[in-house]
Coordinates of C-alpha atoms in Angstrom, one line a residue:
Chain S
M1 CA 120.2 96.9 85.2
I2 CA 120.1 95.1 81.8
N3 CA 123.9 94.8 82.2
V4 CA 123.5 93.3 85.6
L5 CA 120.9 90.9 84.3
V6 CA 123.2 89.8 81.4
E7 CA 126.1 89.3 83.7
K8 CA 124.1 87.2 86.1
I9 CA 122.7 85.1 83.3
K10 CA 126.3 84.5 82.0
A11 CA 127.7 83.7 85.5
L12 CA 125.0 81.2 86.3
D13 CA 124.6 79.9 82.7
A14 CA 120.9 80.2 83.4
P15 CA 118.6 82.4 81.2
V16 CA 115.8 81.6 83.6
V17 CA 113.4 83.7 85.5
V18 CA 111.0 82.2 88.0
G19 CA 107.5 83.6 88.1
L20 CA 106.4 84.2 91.7
D21 CA 102.6 83.9 90.9
P22 CA 101.4 82.5 94.2
M23 CA 97.8 81.5 93.6
L24 CA 96.4 80.4 96.9
K25 CA 95.7 76.9 95.4
F26 CA 99.4 76.4 94.9
V27 CA 100.2 77.2 98.6
P28 CA 100.4 74.0 100.6
E29 CA 97.7 73.5 103.2
H30 CA 100.1 73.6 106.1
V31 CA 101.3 77.1 105.0
Q32 CA 97.8 78.3 104.6
K33 CA 96.7 76.9 108.0
A34 CA 99.6 78.6 109.8
A35 CA 98.8 82.0 108.2
F36 CA 95.1 81.7 108.9
A37 CA 95.7 80.7 112.5
E38 CA 97.5 84.0 112.9
Y39 CA 95.4 86.3 110.7
G40 CA 92.1 84.5 110.1
E41 CA 90.6 83.7 106.7
T42 CA 91.1 87.3 105.7
L43 CA 92.9 89.3 103.1
E44 CA 95.7 89.6 105.7
G45 CA 95.7 85.9 106.1
A46 CA 96.0 85.2 102.4
A47 CA 98.7 87.8 102.1
E48 CA 100.7 86.2 104.9
A49 CA 100.3 82.8 103.3
I50 CA 101.6 83.8 99.9
W51 CA 104.4 85.8 101.5
Q52 CA 105.6 82.8 103.6
F53 CA 105.2 80.6 100.5
N54 CA 107.3 82.9 98.4
K55 CA 110.0 83.3 101.1
N56 CA 110.6 79.6 101.4
I57 CA 110.7 79.2 97.6
V58 CA 113.1 82.1 97.2
D59 CA 115.3 80.6 100.0
H60 CA 115.6 77.4 98.0
I61 CA 116.3 78.9 94.6
Y62 CA 118.0 82.3 94.9
D63 CA 121.5 81.0 94.2
L64 CA 120.5 79.3 91.0
I65 CA 118.8 82.0 89.0
P66 CA 119.4 85.6 88.0
A67 CA 115.9 86.9 88.4
V68 CA 112.3 86.5 89.6
K69 CA 109.1 87.8 88.1
P70 CA 106.3 88.4 90.6
Q71 CA 102.9 88.7 88.8
I72 CA 101.3 91.6 90.7
A73 CA 97.7 90.5 89.9
M74 CA 98.2 87.5 92.2
Y75 CA 98.9 89.9 95.0
E76 CA 96.5 92.7 94.0
Q77 CA 93.6 90.3 94.2
F78 CA 94.1 90.4 98.0
G79 CA 93.7 94.2 98.1
V80 CA 96.0 96.4 100.1
P81 CA 97.3 93.5 102.3
G82 CA 98.2 91.7 99.0
M83 CA 100.1 94.7 97.8
A84 CA 102.0 94.7 101.0
A85 CA 102.9 91.1 100.4
Y86 CA 104.1 92.1 96.9
Q87 CA 106.3 94.8 98.4
K88 CA 107.8 92.4 100.9
T89 CA 108.5 89.8 98.2
V90 CA 110.2 92.4 96.0
D91 CA 112.3 93.6 98.9
Y92 CA 113.2 90.1 100.0
C93 CA 114.3 89.1 96.5
H94 CA 116.5 92.2 96.4
E95 CA 118.1 91.2 99.8
K96 CA 118.8 87.8 98.2
G97 CA 120.6 89.5 95.3
L98 CA 117.9 88.7 92.6
V99 CA 116.9 91.0 89.8
V100 CA 113.1 91.7 90.1
I101 CA 110.9 91.9 87.0
G102 CA 107.6 93.3 88.1
D103 CA 105.0 91.7 85.9
V104 CA 102.6 94.6 86.1
K105 CA 101.6 95.2 82.4
R106 CA 100.8 98.8 83.1
G107 CA 100.0 101.1 80.3
D108 CA 98.6 104.6 80.3
I109 CA 99.6 108.0 78.9
G110 CA 101.4 111.1 79.9
S111 CA 101.4 112.0 83.6
T112 CA 99.6 108.7 84.4
S113 CA 102.3 106.7 82.7
S114 CA 104.9 108.8 84.5
A115 CA 103.2 107.9 87.8
Y116 CA 103.3 104.2 87.1
A117 CA 107.0 104.5 86.1
A118 CA 107.8 106.5 89.2
G119 CA 105.9 104.1 91.5
H120 CA 107.5 100.9 90.1
L121 CA 110.9 101.9 88.8
G122 CA 111.6 105.5 90.0
S123 CA 110.9 107.9 92.8
V124 CA 108.4 110.5 93.8
K125 CA 109.1 113.8 95.4
I126 CA 107.1 114.3 98.6
G127 CA 107.7 117.8 100.0
N128 CA 111.5 118.1 99.7
T129 CA 112.0 114.4 100.2
I130 CA 112.7 111.7 97.5
C131 CA 110.7 108.6 98.3
R132 CA 110.3 105.3 96.5
G133 CA 107.4 102.9 96.1
F134 CA 107.6 99.4 94.8
Q135 CA 111.1 99.5 93.5
E136 CA 111.3 96.7 91.0
D137 CA 114.2 96.6 88.5
F138 CA 112.1 96.0 85.4
A139 CA 108.4 96.3 84.7
T140 CA 106.3 94.9 81.9
V141 CA 104.4 97.5 79.9
N142 CA 101.5 97.4 77.4
P143 CA 102.0 99.2 74.1
Y144 CA 98.4 99.7 72.9
L145 CA 98.5 103.5 73.7
G146 CA 101.6 104.1 71.7
S147 CA 104.7 106.3 72.4
D148 CA 102.8 108.5 74.9
G149 CA 102.6 105.4 77.2
I150 CA 106.2 104.3 76.7
T151 CA 108.3 107.5 76.8
P152 CA 107.6 108.3 80.4
F153 CA 109.0 104.8 81.3
L154 CA 112.0 105.5 79.1
D155 CA 112.8 108.7 80.9
V156 CA 112.7 106.9 84.3
C157 CA 114.7 103.9 82.9
R158 CA 117.5 106.2 81.7
E159 CA 117.6 108.0 85.0
E160 CA 117.5 104.9 87.2
K161 CA 119.3 102.5 84.8
K162 CA 116.3 100.2 85.0
G163 CA 114.4 98.6 82.2
I164 CA 111.0 97.5 80.8
F165 CA 109.7 94.6 78.7
I166 CA 107.0 95.7 76.3
L167 CA 104.3 93.2 75.3
V168 CA 104.8 92.3 71.6
K169 CA 103.3 88.8 71.1
T170 CA 101.7 87.2 74.1
S171 CA 101.6 83.5 74.7
N172 CA 97.9 83.1 75.0
P173 CA 95.7 81.4 72.3
S174 CA 93.7 84.5 71.5
S175 CA 96.7 86.8 71.3
G176 CA 96.3 86.7 67.5
E177 CA 92.9 88.5 67.5
F178 CA 94.6 91.8 67.3
Q179 CA 98.3 91.1 67.4
D180 CA 98.4 89.0 64.3
R181 CA 96.2 91.3 62.1
M182 CA 97.9 92.2 58.9
I183 CA 98.9 95.9 58.4
D184 CA 100.5 96.7 55.1
G185 CA 101.5 93.1 54.6
R186 CA 102.9 92.5 58.1
P187 CA 101.3 91.6 61.4
L188 CA 100.7 94.1 64.1
Y189 CA 103.2 92.4 66.5
E190 CA 105.9 93.1 63.9
W191 CA 105.1 96.8 63.9
V192 CA 105.1 96.8 67.7
G193 CA 108.5 95.0 67.6
E194 CA 109.9 97.7 65.3
K195 CA 108.8 100.4 67.7
V196 CA 110.4 98.4 70.6
D197 CA 113.6 98.4 68.6
E198 CA 113.3 102.1 67.9
W199 CA 112.5 103.0 71.6
G200 CA 115.2 100.7 72.8
R201 CA 118.0 102.3 70.7
S202 CA 117.6 105.5 72.7
C203 CA 118.5 103.7 76.0
M204 CA 121.2 101.1 75.4
G205 CA 123.2 99.1 77.9
D206 CA 126.5 97.6 77.0
S207 CA 125.2 94.9 74.6
Y208 CA 121.4 95.0 75.1
S209 CA 118.9 97.8 75.5
Y210 CA 117.0 98.8 78.6
V211 CA 113.9 98.1 76.5
G212 CA 113.1 94.4 76.1
A213 CA 110.1 92.6 74.7
V214 CA 107.6 89.9 75.8
V215 CA 107.2 87.2 73.2
G216 CA 105.4 84.0 74.1
A217 CA 107.2 80.6 73.9
T218 CA 104.1 79.2 72.2
Y219 CA 104.8 81.1 68.9
P220 CA 108.4 80.1 68.0
E221 CA 108.1 81.0 64.3
M222 CA 107.1 84.5 65.3
G223 CA 109.9 84.5 67.9
K224 CA 112.3 83.9 65.1
I225 CA 111.1 86.9 63.1
L226 CA 110.9 89.2 66.1
R227 CA 114.5 88.2 67.2
K228 CA 115.7 89.8 63.9
V229 CA 113.3 92.8 64.1
M230 CA 114.6 93.7 67.6
P231 CA 118.3 92.5 67.7
K232 CA 119.1 94.6 70.8
A233 CA 116.1 93.8 72.8
F234 CA 116.2 91.1 75.5
I235 CA 113.2 88.9 75.0
L236 CA 111.2 87.8 78.1
V237 CA 109.6 84.5 77.1
P238 CA 106.6 83.3 79.0
G239 CA 104.7 80.1 78.2
Y240 CA 107.5 77.5 78.8
G241 CA 106.2 74.5 80.6
A242 CA 102.6 74.8 81.9
Q243 CA 101.5 76.8 78.8
G244 CA 103.0 74.2 76.4
G245 CA 106.2 75.8 75.2
K246 CA 109.2 73.3 75.0
A247 CA 112.9 73.9 75.1
A248 CA 113.3 73.0 71.5
D249 CA 110.9 75.8 70.6
L250 CA 113.1 78.4 72.3
A251 CA 116.2 78.3 70.2
P252 CA 115.0 81.1 67.8
Y253 CA 114.6 83.5 70.8
F254 CA 118.3 83.5 71.4
N255 CA 121.0 85.5 69.6
E256 CA 124.2 83.9 68.3
D257 CA 125.9 85.0 71.5
G258 CA 123.7 82.6 73.4
L259 CA 122.0 85.5 75.0
G260 CA 119.1 87.8 74.3
A261 CA 116.3 85.8 75.9
I262 CA 115.2 84.9 79.4
V263 CA 112.7 82.2 79.8
N264 CA 110.0 82.3 82.5
S265 CA 108.4 79.4 84.3
S266 CA 105.9 80.1 87.1
R267 CA 103.7 77.2 88.2
G268 CA 106.2 74.7 86.7
I269 CA 108.5 75.8 89.5
I270 CA 106.5 77.1 92.4
A271 CA 103.9 74.3 92.1
A272 CA 106.4 71.6 91.1
Y273 CA 105.5 69.7 94.3
T274 CA 102.1 69.0 93.0
K275 CA 103.3 67.1 89.9
E276 CA 105.6 64.2 89.1
P277 CA 108.5 63.6 89.2
Y278 CA 108.6 66.0 92.2
A279 CA 105.3 65.2 94.0
D280 CA 106.4 61.7 95.0
K281 CA 109.9 62.6 96.1
F282 CA 109.2 65.9 97.9
G283 CA 105.5 66.2 98.8
A284 CA 103.8 69.3 100.0
E285 CA 106.1 69.6 103.0
G286 CA 109.1 69.7 100.7
Y287 CA 107.7 72.3 98.2
G288 CA 110.8 74.4 98.5
E289 CA 113.1 71.5 97.7
A290 CA 110.8 70.5 94.8
S291 CA 111.0 74.0 93.3
R292 CA 114.8 73.9 93.6
Q293 CA 114.9 70.6 91.7
A294 CA 112.5 71.9 89.1
V295 CA 114.8 75.0 88.6
I296 CA 117.8 72.7 88.2
D297 CA 116.0 70.6 85.7
M298 CA 114.8 73.7 83.7
I299 CA 118.3 75.1 83.5
E300 CA 119.6 71.7 82.2
D301 CA 116.7 71.5 79.7
L302 CA 117.6 75.0 78.3
K303 CA 121.3 74.0 77.9
T304 CA 120.2 71.5 75.3
I305 CA 119.3 74.3 72.9
R306 CA 122.0 76.8 73.3
Chain N
M1 CA 75.6 98.4 87.8
I2 CA 75.2 99.8 84.2
N3 CA 71.5 100.1 85.0
V4 CA 72.3 102.1 88.2
L5 CA 74.7 104.3 86.3
V6 CA 72.1 105.0 83.6
E7 CA 69.5 105.8 86.2
K8 CA 71.8 108.2 88.1
I9 CA 72.8 110.0 84.9
K10 CA 69.1 110.4 84.0
A11 CA 68.1 111.6 87.5
L12 CA 70.9 114.1 87.7
D13 CA 70.8 115.0 84.0
A14 CA 74.6 114.8 84.2
P15 CA 76.6 112.4 82.0
V16 CA 79.6 113.4 84.0
V17 CA 82.3 111.5 85.8
V18 CA 85.0 113.2 87.8
G19 CA 88.5 111.8 87.7
L20 CA 90.0 111.6 91.1
D21 CA 93.6 111.8 89.9
P22 CA 95.3 113.6 92.9
M23 CA 98.8 114.4 91.7
L24 CA 100.5 116.0 94.6
K25 CA 101.0 119.2 92.7
F26 CA 97.2 119.7 92.6
V27 CA 96.9 119.3 96.4
P28 CA 96.9 122.8 98.0
E29 CA 99.9 123.5 100.3
H30 CA 97.9 123.7 103.5
V31 CA 96.5 120.2 102.9
Q32 CA 100.0 118.8 102.2
K33 CA 101.5 120.6 105.2
A34 CA 98.8 119.2 107.6
A35 CA 99.5 115.6 106.3
F36 CA 103.3 116.0 106.4
A37 CA 103.0 117.3 110.0
E38 CA 101.3 114.1 111.0
Y39 CA 103.2 111.6 108.9
G40 CA 106.3 113.3 107.6
E41 CA 107.4 113.7 104.0
T42 CA 106.9 110.0 103.5
L43 CA 104.7 107.7 101.3
E44 CA 102.3 107.7 104.3
G45 CA 102.3 111.5 104.3
A46 CA 101.6 111.7 100.6
A47 CA 98.8 109.1 100.9
E48 CA 97.2 111.1 103.7
A49 CA 97.4 114.3 101.7
I50 CA 95.7 112.9 98.6
W51 CA 93.1 111.1 100.7
Q52 CA 92.2 114.4 102.6
F53 CA 92.2 116.2 99.3
N54 CA 89.9 113.7 97.7
K55 CA 87.5 113.6 100.7
N56 CA 87.0 117.3 100.7
I57 CA 86.3 117.3 96.9
V58 CA 83.9 114.4 97.1
D59 CA 82.1 116.2 100.0
H60 CA 81.6 119.1 97.7
I61 CA 80.4 117.3 94.5
Y62 CA 78.9 114.0 95.4
D63 CA 75.3 115.2 95.1
L64 CA 75.9 116.6 91.6
I65 CA 77.4 113.6 89.7
P66 CA 76.7 109.9 89.2
A67 CA 80.2 108.7 89.3
V68 CA 83.9 109.2 90.0
K69 CA 86.9 107.6 88.3
P70 CA 90.0 107.4 90.5
Q71 CA 93.1 106.8 88.4
I72 CA 95.0 104.1 90.3
A73 CA 98.4 105.1 89.0
M74 CA 98.2 108.4 91.0
Y75 CA 97.9 106.3 94.2
E76 CA 100.1 103.4 93.1
Q77 CA 103.0 105.8 92.7
F78 CA 103.0 106.1 96.5
G79 CA 103.4 102.4 97.0
V80 CA 101.4 100.4 99.6
P81 CA 100.3 103.5 101.5
G82 CA 99.1 105.0 98.2
M83 CA 97.0 101.8 97.5
A84 CA 95.5 102.2 101.0
A85 CA 94.5 105.7 100.1
Y86 CA 92.9 104.4 96.9
Q87 CA 90.9 101.9 98.9
K88 CA 89.8 104.6 101.3
T89 CA 88.7 106.8 98.4
V90 CA 86.7 104.0 96.7
D91 CA 85.0 103.1 100.0
Y92 CA 84.2 106.7 100.8
C93 CA 82.7 107.4 97.4
H94 CA 80.5 104.3 97.9
E95 CA 79.4 105.7 101.2
K96 CA 78.4 108.9 99.4
G97 CA 76.4 106.9 96.9
L98 CA 78.7 107.3 93.9
V99 CA 79.4 104.8 91.2
V100 CA 83.1 104.1 91.2
I101 CA 85.0 103.4 87.9
G102 CA 88.4 102.2 88.8
D103 CA 90.7 103.5 86.0
V104 CA 93.2 100.6 86.3
K105 CA 93.7 99.7 82.7
R106 CA 94.6 96.2 83.6
G107 CA 95.1 93.6 81.0
D108 CA 96.5 90.1 81.2
I109 CA 95.4 86.5 80.4
G110 CA 93.7 83.5 81.9
S111 CA 94.2 83.1 85.6
T112 CA 96.0 86.4 85.9
S113 CA 93.2 88.3 84.3
S114 CA 90.8 86.4 86.6
A115 CA 92.9 87.6 89.6
Y116 CA 92.6 91.2 88.4
A117 CA 88.9 90.8 87.9
A118 CA 88.5 89.2 91.3
G119 CA 90.6 91.9 93.1
H120 CA 88.8 94.9 91.6
L121 CA 85.3 93.8 90.8
G122 CA 84.7 90.4 92.4
S123 CA 85.8 88.3 95.4
V124 CA 88.4 85.8 96.4
K125 CA 87.9 82.6 98.5
I126 CA 90.3 82.5 101.4
G127 CA 89.9 79.2 103.2
N128 CA 86.1 78.9 103.4
T129 CA 85.6 82.7 103.5
I130 CA 84.6 85.0 100.7
C131 CA 86.7 88.2 100.9
R132 CA 86.8 91.3 98.7
G133 CA 89.6 93.5 97.6
F134 CA 89.3 96.9 96.1
Q135 CA 85.6 96.7 95.1
E136 CA 85.1 99.2 92.4
D137 CA 81.9 99.0 90.3
F138 CA 83.6 99.3 87.0
A139 CA 87.2 98.9 85.8
T140 CA 89.0 99.9 82.6
V141 CA 90.7 97.1 80.7
N142 CA 93.3 96.9 77.9
P143 CA 92.3 94.8 74.9
Y144 CA 95.8 94.1 73.4
L145 CA 95.8 90.4 74.6
G146 CA 92.5 89.6 73.0
S147 CA 89.5 87.6 74.4
D148 CA 91.7 85.6 76.9
G149 CA 92.2 88.9 78.7
I150 CA 88.5 90.0 78.6
T151 CA 86.4 86.9 79.2
P152 CA 87.6 86.5 82.9
F153 CA 86.3 90.0 83.5
L154 CA 83.0 89.2 81.7
D155 CA 82.5 86.2 84.0
V156 CA 82.9 88.3 87.1
C157 CA 80.8 91.1 85.6
R158 CA 77.9 88.7 85.1
E159 CA 78.2 87.3 88.6
E160 CA 78.5 90.6 90.3
K161 CA 76.4 92.8 87.9
K162 CA 79.4 95.0 87.5
G163 CA 81.0 96.3 84.3
I164 CA 84.2 97.2 82.4
F165 CA 85.2 99.9 79.9
I166 CA 87.6 98.5 77.3
L167 CA 90.2 100.8 75.7
V168 CA 89.2 101.3 72.1
K169 CA 90.6 104.7 70.9
T170 CA 92.5 106.6 73.5
S171 CA 92.7 110.4 73.8
N172 CA 96.5 110.9 73.5
P173 CA 98.3 112.2 70.4
S174 CA 100.2 109.0 69.7
S175 CA 97.2 106.7 70.1
G176 CA 97.2 106.4 66.3
E177 CA 100.6 104.6 66.2
F178 CA 98.9 101.3 66.5
Q179 CA 95.2 102.0 67.0
D180 CA 94.7 103.8 63.7
R181 CA 96.7 101.2 61.5
M182 CA 94.5 99.9 58.7
I183 CA 93.5 96.3 58.7
D184 CA 91.5 95.1 55.7
G185 CA 90.5 98.6 55.0
R186 CA 89.5 99.6 58.5
P187 CA 91.5 100.9 61.5
L188 CA 92.4 98.6 64.4
Y189 CA 90.2 100.6 66.8
E190 CA 87.2 99.7 64.7
W191 CA 88.0 96.0 64.9
V192 CA 88.5 96.4 68.7
G193 CA 85.1 98.2 68.8
E194 CA 83.5 95.3 67.0
K195 CA 84.8 92.9 69.6
V196 CA 83.6 95.2 72.4
D197 CA 80.1 95.0 70.8
E198 CA 80.4 91.2 70.5
W199 CA 81.7 90.8 74.1
G200 CA 79.1 93.2 75.4
R201 CA 76.1 91.4 73.9
S202 CA 76.8 88.5 76.1
C203 CA 76.2 90.6 79.2
M204 CA 73.4 93.1 78.7
G205 CA 71.8 95.4 81.2
D206 CA 68.3 96.9 80.5
S207 CA 69.3 99.2 77.7
Y208 CA 73.1 99.2 77.7
S209 CA 75.7 96.5 78.1
Y210 CA 77.9 95.8 81.1
V211 CA 80.8 96.2 78.6
G212 CA 81.6 99.8 77.7
A213 CA 84.4 101.4 75.8
V214 CA 86.9 104.2 76.2
V215 CA 87.0 106.6 73.3
G216 CA 88.9 109.9 73.7
A217 CA 87.1 113.2 73.3
T218 CA 89.9 114.4 71.1
Y219 CA 88.8 112.2 68.1
P220 CA 85.1 113.1 67.5
E221 CA 85.0 111.8 64.0
M222 CA 86.2 108.4 65.2
G223 CA 83.7 108.7 68.1
K224 CA 80.9 109.0 65.5
I225 CA 81.9 105.8 63.8
L226 CA 82.5 103.9 67.0
R227 CA 79.1 105.0 68.3
K228 CA 77.5 103.1 65.4
V229 CA 79.9 100.1 65.7
M230 CA 79.0 99.6 69.4
P231 CA 75.4 100.8 69.8
K232 CA 74.9 99.1 73.2
A233 CA 78.2 100.1 74.7
F234 CA 78.4 103.0 77.1
I235 CA 81.3 105.2 76.0
L236 CA 83.6 106.6 78.7
V237 CA 85.0 109.8 77.2
P238 CA 88.3 111.1 78.5
G239 CA 90.0 114.2 77.2
Y240 CA 87.4 116.8 77.8
G241 CA 88.8 120.1 79.1
A242 CA 92.5 119.8 80.0
Q243 CA 93.3 117.6 77.0
G244 CA 91.5 119.8 74.5
G245 CA 88.2 118.2 73.9
K246 CA 85.2 120.6 73.8
A247 CA 81.5 120.0 74.4
A248 CA 80.7 120.6 70.8
D249 CA 82.9 117.7 69.9
L250 CA 81.0 115.3 72.2
A251 CA 77.7 115.1 70.5
P252 CA 78.6 112.1 68.3
Y253 CA 79.4 110.0 71.4
F254 CA 75.7 110.1 72.5
N255 CA 72.9 108.0 71.2
E256 CA 69.5 109.5 70.1
D257 CA 68.2 108.7 73.6
G258 CA 70.6 111.4 74.9
L259 CA 72.5 108.6 76.7
G260 CA 75.3 106.2 75.9
A261 CA 78.3 108.4 76.9
I262 CA 79.8 109.6 80.2
V263 CA 82.3 112.4 80.0
N264 CA 85.3 112.5 82.3
S265 CA 87.1 115.6 83.6
S266 CA 89.9 115.2 86.1
R267 CA 92.2 118.2 86.6
G268 CA 89.5 120.5 85.1
I269 CA 87.5 119.8 88.3
I270 CA 90.0 118.8 91.0
A271 CA 92.5 121.5 90.1
A272 CA 89.8 124.1 89.2
Y273 CA 91.0 126.3 92.0
T274 CA 94.4 126.9 90.2
K275 CA 92.7 128.4 87.1
E276 CA 90.4 131.2 86.2
P277 CA 87.5 131.9 86.6
Y278 CA 87.8 129.8 89.8
A279 CA 91.2 130.8 91.1
D280 CA 90.3 134.4 91.8
K281 CA 87.0 133.6 93.4
F282 CA 87.8 130.5 95.6
G283 CA 91.6 130.3 96.0
A284 CA 93.5 127.3 97.4
E285 CA 91.5 127.4 100.7
G286 CA 88.3 127.1 98.7
Y287 CA 89.4 124.2 96.4
G288 CA 86.4 122.1 97.3
E289 CA 84.0 125.0 96.4
A290 CA 85.9 125.6 93.2
S291 CA 85.6 122.0 92.2
R292 CA 81.8 122.2 92.9
Q293 CA 81.4 125.2 90.7
A294 CA 83.5 123.6 87.9
V295 CA 81.2 120.5 88.0
I296 CA 78.2 122.7 87.7
D297 CA 79.7 124.6 84.8
M298 CA 80.7 121.3 83.1
I299 CA 77.1 119.9 83.5
E300 CA 75.7 123.1 82.0
D301 CA 78.2 123.0 79.1
L302 CA 77.2 119.4 78.2
K303 CA 73.5 120.3 78.2
T304 CA 74.3 122.5 75.2
I305 CA 74.9 119.5 73.0
R306 CA 72.2 117.0 74.0

């Protein structure tokens, strides 16, 4: 799947992933009203609203981008109906030919980690039948528990030719509390990055590994170092746009081949209609068109640095 | 809820939590067959099997223990139907008067962390209506992202009088890869423990904080240190039984009041019927009775060290 992702990025000249993080406050009122009219102000109503919102956005952007990254927390908050909306979103994005990165940040050990890997990337055996759960193409994973948490994912990745992105340096202000602490002269995130490189070399695609890393756009100087520590890891870069990361900051995340990173924008795209220059032109009714224009602008913006 | 948990532990003299981690291989064949007869060898069939398995076990043990800890990965692997079985399990345990610790190990930042907190411990506003998702009493949380990942949970805990257990030192063999690395002369898990203490002092129950910690039974010498670092944190101790932790190892996790820790056993209880001395006496048909006897034996075992 990393090979597919790389080919799509090249074909579209767009190292861009759109975060489908449909907080209800981003969903225009007319979409919410229609959903609530059918299902009431219930978990089912909210799930319907975010699903319809997603669908319209995906319809407007699927031909421009290689991948989407639904943030499962935004669905999980609506309980079981929310999880059903997550599943529908994943399936629909696949129908539209998109690579799906499940932003699930799971992390556990042994058989529990295997269960997460099976449920999101692999399969489960039920009686004599092989069944599949959420079926994303990639998942994000937390490294705090060490190799015991990661290797079950690697096994599934090899079998299914899927991939993971491991949290290395996150984009948030307090990420330094633990991640930046110095260990034998180097920060923790570098040690994690080294393990990502090591884990990744055991499951290589053509030019990049099945094992990528998450490194926030908000720390470009660390991105530069981590790019060298993990030369074969694709870097998933959150924090562009709404969190303050700028295109100029992103150059260090790419390799000399112009590849090696994929930049995420969530609310900058899906809530584009709430902000200028898109609000005035498209309004809430045109939220799909606004997200399309925001994607086009983001792709152009990223061309300035590669 | 920490006050409720403490009172229940005292009343039952049982600092025990049973992990409801229903891997399909633990579910006796007759239970699987009945579920598959109704729903086929499908995700729905598996979900029904684990739900019926859980229900019978809970019916046999609910009066002996203060709390259960369903491991969400074991449900999530069966996709949306699995999540529905998780919800049914949580609700049923509440009906039976049990405290429910959702072993979800979520960890993210800002609005995403808020969404997880809302979905598992709090509520969401849908239109003008307050709705609730999974509704556990406690959730486990990963600290790798720092305060930005924790404070949204603290806000919900204060509002709802619920709690979290933060991963500090996990029970697995490779937990040391990052958690044991030395920072200014002390291991990372101690620094995390200090933050747990700090976070916890901002939301105190009567004698213990809403903020607890996960410290594996397999590292008693570290448990001893962490007990002192976080005197007000309840420690959730995995790794007893199947993972090798023994009762004698657990003394350091308790405070002088005989409280401060709750010990988890999962497969040692729910799969007791597969092992001696329970297999011979109860067999697969008596898996509920076997789990009851295993709980009684575990409670007695823990009395030897307090």
